[in-house]
PDB file of C-alpha atoms in Angstrom:
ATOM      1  CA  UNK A 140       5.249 -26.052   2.561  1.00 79.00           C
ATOM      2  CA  UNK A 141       8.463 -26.257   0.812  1.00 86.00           C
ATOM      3  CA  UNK A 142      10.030 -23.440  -1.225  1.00 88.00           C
ATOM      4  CA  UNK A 143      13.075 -22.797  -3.487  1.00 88.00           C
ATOM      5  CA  UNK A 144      15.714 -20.898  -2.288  1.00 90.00           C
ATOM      6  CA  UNK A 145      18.064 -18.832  -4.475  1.00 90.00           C
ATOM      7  CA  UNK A 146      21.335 -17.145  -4.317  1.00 89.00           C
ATOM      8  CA  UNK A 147      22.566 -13.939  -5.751  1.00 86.00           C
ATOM      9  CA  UNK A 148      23.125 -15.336  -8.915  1.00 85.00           C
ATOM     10  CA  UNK A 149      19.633 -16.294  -9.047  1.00 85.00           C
ATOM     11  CA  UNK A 150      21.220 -20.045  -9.058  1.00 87.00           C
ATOM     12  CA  UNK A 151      18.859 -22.397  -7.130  1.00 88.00           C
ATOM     13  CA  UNK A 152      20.445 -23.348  -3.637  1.00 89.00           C
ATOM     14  CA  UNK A 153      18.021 -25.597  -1.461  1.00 88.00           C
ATOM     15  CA  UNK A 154      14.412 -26.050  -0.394  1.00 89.00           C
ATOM     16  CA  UNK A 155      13.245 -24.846   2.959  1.00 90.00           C
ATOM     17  CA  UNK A 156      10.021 -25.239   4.797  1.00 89.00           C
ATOM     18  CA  UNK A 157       7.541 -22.288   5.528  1.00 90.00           C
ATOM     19  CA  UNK A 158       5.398 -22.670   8.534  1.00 90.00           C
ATOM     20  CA  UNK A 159       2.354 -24.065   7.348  1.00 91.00           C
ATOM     21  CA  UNK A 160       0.514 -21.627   9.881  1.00 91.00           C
ATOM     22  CA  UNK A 161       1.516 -18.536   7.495  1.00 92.00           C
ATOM     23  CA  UNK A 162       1.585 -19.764   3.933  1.00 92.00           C
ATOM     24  CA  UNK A 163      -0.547 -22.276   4.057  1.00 91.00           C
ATOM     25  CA  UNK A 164      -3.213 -20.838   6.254  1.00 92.00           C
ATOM     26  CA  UNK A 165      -7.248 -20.082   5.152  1.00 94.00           C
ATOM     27  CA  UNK A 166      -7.787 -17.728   2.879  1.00 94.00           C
ATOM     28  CA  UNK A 167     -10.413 -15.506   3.619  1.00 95.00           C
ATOM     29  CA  UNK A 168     -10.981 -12.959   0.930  1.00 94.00           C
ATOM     30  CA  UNK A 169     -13.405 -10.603   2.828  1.00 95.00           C
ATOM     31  CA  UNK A 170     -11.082 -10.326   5.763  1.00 95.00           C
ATOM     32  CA  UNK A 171      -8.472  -9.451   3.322  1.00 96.00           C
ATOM     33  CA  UNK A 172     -10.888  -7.073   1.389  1.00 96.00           C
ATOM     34  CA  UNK A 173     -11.258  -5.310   4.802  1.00 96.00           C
ATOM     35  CA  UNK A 174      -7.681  -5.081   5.694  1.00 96.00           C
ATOM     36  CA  UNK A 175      -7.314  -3.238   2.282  1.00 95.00           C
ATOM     37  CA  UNK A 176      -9.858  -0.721   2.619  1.00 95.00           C
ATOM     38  CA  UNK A 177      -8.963   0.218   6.249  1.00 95.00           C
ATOM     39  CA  UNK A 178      -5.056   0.292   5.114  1.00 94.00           C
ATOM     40  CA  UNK A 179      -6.014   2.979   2.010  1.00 94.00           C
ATOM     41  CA  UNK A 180      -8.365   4.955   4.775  1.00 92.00           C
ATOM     42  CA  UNK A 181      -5.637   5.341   6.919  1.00 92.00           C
ATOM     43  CA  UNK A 182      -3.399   6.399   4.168  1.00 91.00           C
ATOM     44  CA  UNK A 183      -5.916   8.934   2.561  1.00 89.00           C
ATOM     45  CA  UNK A 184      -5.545  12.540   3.084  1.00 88.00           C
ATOM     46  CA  UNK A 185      -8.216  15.167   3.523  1.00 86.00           C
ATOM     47  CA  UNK A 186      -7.610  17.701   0.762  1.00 88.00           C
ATOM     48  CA  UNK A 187     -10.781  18.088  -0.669  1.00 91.00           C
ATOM     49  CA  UNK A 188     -11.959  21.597   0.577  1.00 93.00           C
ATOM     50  CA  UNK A 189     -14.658  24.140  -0.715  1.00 94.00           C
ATOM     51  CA  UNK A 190     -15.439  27.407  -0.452  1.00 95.00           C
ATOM     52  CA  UNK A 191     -18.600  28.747   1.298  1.00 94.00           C
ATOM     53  CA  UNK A 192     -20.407  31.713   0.674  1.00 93.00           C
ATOM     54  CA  UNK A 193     -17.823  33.777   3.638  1.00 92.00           C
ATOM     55  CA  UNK A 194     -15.169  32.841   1.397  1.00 93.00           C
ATOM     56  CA  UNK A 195     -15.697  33.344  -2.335  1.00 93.00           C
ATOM     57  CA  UNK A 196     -14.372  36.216  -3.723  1.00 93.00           C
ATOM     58  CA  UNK A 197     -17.168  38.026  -5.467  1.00 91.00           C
ATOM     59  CA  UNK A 198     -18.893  41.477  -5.612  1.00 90.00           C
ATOM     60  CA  UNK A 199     -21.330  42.324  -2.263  1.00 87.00           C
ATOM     61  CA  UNK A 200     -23.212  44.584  -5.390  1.00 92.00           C
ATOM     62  CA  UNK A 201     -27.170  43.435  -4.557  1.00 93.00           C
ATOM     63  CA  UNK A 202     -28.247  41.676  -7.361  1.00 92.00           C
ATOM     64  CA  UNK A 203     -31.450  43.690  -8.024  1.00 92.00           C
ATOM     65  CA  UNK A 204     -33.546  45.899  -5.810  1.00 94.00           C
ATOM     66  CA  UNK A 205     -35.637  44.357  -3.321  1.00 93.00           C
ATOM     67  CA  UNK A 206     -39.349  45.524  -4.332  1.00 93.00           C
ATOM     68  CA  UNK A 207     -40.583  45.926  -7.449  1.00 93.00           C
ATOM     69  CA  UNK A 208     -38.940  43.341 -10.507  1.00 93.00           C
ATOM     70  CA  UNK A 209     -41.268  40.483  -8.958  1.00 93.00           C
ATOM     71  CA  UNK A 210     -38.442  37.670  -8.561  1.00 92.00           C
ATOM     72  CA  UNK A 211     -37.452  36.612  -5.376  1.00 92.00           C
ATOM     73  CA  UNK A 212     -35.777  38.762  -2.473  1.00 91.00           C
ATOM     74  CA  UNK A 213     -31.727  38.396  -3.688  1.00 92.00           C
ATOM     75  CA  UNK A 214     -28.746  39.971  -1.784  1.00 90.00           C
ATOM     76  CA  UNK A 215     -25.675  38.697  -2.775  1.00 92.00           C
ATOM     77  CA  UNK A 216     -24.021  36.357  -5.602  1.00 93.00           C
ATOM     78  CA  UNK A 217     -22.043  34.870  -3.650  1.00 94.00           C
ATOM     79  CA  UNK A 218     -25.191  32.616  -2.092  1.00 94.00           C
ATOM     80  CA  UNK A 219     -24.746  28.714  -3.191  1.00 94.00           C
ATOM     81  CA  UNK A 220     -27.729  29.190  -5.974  1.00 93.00           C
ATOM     82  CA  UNK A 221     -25.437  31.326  -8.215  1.00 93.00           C
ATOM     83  CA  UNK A 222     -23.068  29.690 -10.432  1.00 93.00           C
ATOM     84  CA  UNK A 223     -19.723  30.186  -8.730  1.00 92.00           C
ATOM     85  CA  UNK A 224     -21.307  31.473  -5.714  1.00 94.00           C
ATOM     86  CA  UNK A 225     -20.345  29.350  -2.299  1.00 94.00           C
ATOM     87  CA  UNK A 226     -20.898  25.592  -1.551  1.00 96.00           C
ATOM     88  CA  UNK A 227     -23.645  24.841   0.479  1.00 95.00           C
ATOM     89  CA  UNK A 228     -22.216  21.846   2.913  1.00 94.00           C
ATOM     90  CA  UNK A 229     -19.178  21.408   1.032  1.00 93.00           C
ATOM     91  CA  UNK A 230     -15.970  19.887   2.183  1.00 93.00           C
ATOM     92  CA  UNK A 231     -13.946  21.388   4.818  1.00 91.00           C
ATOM     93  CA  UNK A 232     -10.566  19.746   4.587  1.00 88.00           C
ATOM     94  CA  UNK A 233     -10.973  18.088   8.041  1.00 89.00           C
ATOM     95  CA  UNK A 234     -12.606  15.125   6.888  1.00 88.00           C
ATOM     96  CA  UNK A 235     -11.411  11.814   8.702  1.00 89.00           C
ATOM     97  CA  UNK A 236     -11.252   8.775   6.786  1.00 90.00           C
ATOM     98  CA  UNK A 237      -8.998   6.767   9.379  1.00 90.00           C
ATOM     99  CA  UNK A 238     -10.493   3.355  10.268  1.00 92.00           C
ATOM    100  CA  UNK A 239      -9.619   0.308  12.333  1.00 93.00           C
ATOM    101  CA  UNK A 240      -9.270  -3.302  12.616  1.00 93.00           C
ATOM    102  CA  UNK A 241      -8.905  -5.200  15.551  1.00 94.00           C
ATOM    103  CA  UNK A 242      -4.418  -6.609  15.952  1.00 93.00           C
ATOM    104  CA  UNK A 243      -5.987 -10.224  15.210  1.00 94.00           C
ATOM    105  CA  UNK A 244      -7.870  -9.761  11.820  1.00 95.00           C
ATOM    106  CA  UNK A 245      -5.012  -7.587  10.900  1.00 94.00           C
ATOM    107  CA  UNK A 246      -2.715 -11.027  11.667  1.00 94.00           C
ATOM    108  CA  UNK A 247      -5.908 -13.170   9.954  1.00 95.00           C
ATOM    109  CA  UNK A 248      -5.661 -10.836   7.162  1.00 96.00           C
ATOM    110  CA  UNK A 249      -1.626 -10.989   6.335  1.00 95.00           C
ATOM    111  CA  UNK A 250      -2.091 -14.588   6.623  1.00 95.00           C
ATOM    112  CA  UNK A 251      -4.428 -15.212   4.040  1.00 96.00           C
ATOM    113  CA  UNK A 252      -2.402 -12.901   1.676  1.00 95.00           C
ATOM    114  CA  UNK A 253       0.625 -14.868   2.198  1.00 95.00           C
ATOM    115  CA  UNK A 254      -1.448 -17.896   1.718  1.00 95.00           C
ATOM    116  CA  UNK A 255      -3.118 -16.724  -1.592  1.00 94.00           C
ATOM    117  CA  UNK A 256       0.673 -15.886  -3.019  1.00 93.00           C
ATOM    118  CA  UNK A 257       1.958 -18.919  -1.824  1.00 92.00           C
ATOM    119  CA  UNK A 258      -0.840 -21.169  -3.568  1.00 93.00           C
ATOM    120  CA  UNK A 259      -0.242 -19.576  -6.696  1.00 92.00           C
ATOM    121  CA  UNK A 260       3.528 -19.978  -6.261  1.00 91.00           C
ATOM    122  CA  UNK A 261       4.449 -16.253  -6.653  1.00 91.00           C
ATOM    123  CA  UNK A 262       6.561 -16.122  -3.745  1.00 92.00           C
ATOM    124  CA  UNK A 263      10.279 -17.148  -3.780  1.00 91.00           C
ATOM    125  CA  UNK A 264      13.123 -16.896  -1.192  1.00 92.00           C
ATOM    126  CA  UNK A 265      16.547 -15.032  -1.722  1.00 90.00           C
ATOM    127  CA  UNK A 266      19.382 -16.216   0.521  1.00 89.00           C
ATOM    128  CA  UNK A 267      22.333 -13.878   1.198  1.00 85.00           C
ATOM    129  CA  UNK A 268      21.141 -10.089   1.299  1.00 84.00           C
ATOM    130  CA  UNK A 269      22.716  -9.775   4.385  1.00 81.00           C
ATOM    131  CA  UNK A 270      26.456 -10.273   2.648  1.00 79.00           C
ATOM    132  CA  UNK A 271      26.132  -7.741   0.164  1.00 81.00           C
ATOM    133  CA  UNK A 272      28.318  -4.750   1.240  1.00 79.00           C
ATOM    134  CA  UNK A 273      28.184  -2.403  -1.154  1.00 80.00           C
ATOM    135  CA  UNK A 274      24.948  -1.398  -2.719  1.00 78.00           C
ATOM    136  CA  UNK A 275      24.791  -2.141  -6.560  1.00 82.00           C
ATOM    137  CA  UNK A 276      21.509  -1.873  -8.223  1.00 82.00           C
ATOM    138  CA  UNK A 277      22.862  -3.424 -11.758  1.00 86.00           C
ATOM    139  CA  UNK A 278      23.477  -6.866  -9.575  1.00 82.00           C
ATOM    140  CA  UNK A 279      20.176  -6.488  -8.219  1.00 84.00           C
ATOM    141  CA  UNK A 280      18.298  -5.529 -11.961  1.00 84.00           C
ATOM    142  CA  UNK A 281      19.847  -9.165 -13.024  1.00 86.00           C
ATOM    143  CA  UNK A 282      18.869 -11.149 -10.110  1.00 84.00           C
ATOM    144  CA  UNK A 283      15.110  -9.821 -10.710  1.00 83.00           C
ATOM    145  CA  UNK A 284      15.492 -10.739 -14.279  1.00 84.00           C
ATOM    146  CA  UNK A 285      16.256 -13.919 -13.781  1.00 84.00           C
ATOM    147  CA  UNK A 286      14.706 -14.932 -10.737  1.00 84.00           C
ATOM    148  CA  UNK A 287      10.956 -13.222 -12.586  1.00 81.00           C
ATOM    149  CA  UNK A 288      10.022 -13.646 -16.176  1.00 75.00           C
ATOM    150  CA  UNK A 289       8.940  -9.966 -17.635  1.00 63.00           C
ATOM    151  CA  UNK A 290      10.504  -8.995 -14.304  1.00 61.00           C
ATOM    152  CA  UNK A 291       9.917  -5.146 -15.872  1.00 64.00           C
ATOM    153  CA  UNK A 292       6.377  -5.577 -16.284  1.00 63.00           C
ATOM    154  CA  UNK A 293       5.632  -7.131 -13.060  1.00 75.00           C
ATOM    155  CA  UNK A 294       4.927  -5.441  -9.514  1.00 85.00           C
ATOM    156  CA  UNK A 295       7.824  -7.303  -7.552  1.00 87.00           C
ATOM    157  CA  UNK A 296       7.855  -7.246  -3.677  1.00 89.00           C
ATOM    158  CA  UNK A 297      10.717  -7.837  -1.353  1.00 88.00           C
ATOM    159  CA  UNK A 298      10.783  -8.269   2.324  1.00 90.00           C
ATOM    160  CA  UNK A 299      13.697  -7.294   4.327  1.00 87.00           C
ATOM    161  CA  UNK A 300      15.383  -7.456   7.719  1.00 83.00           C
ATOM    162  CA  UNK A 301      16.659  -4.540   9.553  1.00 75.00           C
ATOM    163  CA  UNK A 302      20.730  -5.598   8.867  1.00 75.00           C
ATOM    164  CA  UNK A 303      20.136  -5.540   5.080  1.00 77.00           C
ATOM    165  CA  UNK A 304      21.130  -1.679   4.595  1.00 80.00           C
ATOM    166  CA  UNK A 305      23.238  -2.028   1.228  1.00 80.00           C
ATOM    167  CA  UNK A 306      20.888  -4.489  -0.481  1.00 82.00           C
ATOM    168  CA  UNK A 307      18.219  -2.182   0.570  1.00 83.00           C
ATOM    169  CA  UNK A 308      20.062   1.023  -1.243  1.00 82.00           C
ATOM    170  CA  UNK A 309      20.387  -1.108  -4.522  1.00 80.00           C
ATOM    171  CA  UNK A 310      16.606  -2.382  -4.455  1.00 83.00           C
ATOM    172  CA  UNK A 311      15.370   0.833  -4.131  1.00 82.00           C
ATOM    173  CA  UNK A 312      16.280   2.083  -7.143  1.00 80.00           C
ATOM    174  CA  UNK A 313      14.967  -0.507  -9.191  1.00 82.00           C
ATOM    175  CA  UNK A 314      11.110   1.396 -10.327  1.00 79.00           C
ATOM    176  CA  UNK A 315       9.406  -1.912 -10.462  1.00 76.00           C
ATOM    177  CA  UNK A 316      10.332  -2.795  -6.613  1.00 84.00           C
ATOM    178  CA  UNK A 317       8.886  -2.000  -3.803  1.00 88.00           C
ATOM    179  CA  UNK A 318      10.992  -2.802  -0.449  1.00 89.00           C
ATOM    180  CA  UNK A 319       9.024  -3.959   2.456  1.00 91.00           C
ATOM    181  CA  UNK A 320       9.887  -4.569   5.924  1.00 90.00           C
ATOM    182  CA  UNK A 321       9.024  -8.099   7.545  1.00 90.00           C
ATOM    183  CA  UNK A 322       8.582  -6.411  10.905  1.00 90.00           C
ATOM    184  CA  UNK A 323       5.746  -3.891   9.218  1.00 91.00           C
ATOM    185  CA  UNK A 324       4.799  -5.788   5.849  1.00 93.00           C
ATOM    186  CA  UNK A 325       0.867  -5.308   5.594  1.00 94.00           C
ATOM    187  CA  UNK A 326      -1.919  -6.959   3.780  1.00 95.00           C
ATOM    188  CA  UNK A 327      -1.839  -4.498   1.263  1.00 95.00           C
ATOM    189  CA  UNK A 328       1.909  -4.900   0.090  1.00 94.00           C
ATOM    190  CA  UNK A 329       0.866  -8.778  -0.167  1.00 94.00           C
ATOM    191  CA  UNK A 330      -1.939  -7.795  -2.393  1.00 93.00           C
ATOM    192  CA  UNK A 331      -0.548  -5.333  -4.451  1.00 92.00           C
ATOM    193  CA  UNK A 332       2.312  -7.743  -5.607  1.00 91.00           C
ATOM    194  CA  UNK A 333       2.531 -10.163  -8.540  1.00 90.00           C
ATOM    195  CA  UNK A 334       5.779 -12.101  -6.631  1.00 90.00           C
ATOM    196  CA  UNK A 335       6.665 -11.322  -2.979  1.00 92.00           C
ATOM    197  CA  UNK A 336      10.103 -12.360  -2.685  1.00 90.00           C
ATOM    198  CA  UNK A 337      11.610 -13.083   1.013  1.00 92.00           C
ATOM    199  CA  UNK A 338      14.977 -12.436   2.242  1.00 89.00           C
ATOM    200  CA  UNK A 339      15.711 -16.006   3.939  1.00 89.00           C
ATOM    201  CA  UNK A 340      15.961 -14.274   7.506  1.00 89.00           C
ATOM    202  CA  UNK A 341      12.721 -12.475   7.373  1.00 90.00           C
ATOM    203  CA  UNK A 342      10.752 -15.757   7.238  1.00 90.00           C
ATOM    204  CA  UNK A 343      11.749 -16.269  11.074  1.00 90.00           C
ATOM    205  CA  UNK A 344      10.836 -12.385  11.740  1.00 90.00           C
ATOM    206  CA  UNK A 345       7.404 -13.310   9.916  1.00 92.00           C
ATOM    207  CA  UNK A 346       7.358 -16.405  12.172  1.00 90.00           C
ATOM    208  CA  UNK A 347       8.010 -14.266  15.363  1.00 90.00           C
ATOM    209  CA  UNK A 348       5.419 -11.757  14.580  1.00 90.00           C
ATOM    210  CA  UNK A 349       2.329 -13.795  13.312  1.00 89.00           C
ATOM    211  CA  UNK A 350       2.747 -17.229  15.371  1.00 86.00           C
ATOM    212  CA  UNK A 351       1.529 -16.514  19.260  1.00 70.00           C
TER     213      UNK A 351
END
């Protein structure tokens, strides 16, 4: 598959072919679906936690005498049948919501994504990150503006290499980016972006990490 390749000034450069093994791979939506949910498991956090009957904070008064009023034998409001008494089987905070997926599907999974994005021609290579010295998000804002129509309203990924430090610092601070490392871009990331855009020297770190 050939894509366009653009400069810093968003000026078109050259054409370059992606491994058709990556981009132009399957797409298998369930596998992807899957990725997804195990990716948001693994990020959720347990905080959901109620109070049982040993913890509420209410009066140990009995509620009426045992004998007698000819209700039902009641010793304490704090029992779950009382409105703000105790939960019953609530949640304890420990919950575990951390799932799975075999290294393979994970690699099946980031495959199809890039696929998907590629097909629809949302994904677009940058050449030169790795000059930029001196981080300056105001170059950066202009680049996405005119590399991306609406680039504002859009959710805008970018892939980067480990030697990009600077263009990293000026990407960050644009809201509607979201930096992603080649070397630990997920399914997920793919998903959740309207344009991926690659730095040109992550496509070989894609290469080396999804081609065995």
């Amino acid at each position: 598959m050939k894509i366009d390749v653009y400069d810093l000034t968003g000026t078109k450069v050259e054409q370059i072919n992606l491994p058709k093994s990556i981009f132009e791979a399957k797409i298998n939506e369930q596998l992807m679906a899957q990725a997804v949910r195990v990716y948001q498991g693994n990020q959720r956090m347990a905080s959901a936690k109620a109070l049982t009957r040993g913890e509420v904070n209410r009066t140990t008064k009995k509620v009426y005498r045992q004998k007698g009023t000819g209700q039902a034998r009641h010793g304490s409001r704090k029992a779950p049948i009382y409105v703000g008494g105790g939960v019953a089987h609530g949640p304890r905070g420990n919950q575990n919501f951390s799932l799975d997926l075999p290294k393979k599907m994970k690699v099946v999974a980031l495959k199809s994504a890039l696929s998907l994005l590629a097909k629809e021609k949302k994904i677009l290579v940058i050449k030169g990150l790795t000059e930029i010295k001196q981080p300056k998000t105001k170059d950066m804002a202009k680049l996405m503006d005119k590399l991306i129509e609406k680039s504002k309203q859009r959710r805008v990924g970018i892939v980067t290499d480990i030697q990009m430090e600077a263009a990293v610092k000026s990407l960050n601070n644009l809201k509607v980016l979201e930096v992603y490392k080649a070397n630990e871009l997920t399914t997920f990331n793919v998903i959740n972006s309207h344009w991926l855009l690659l730095a040109q020297e992550t496509v070989k770190t894609l290469e080396n990490r999804l081609i065995k």
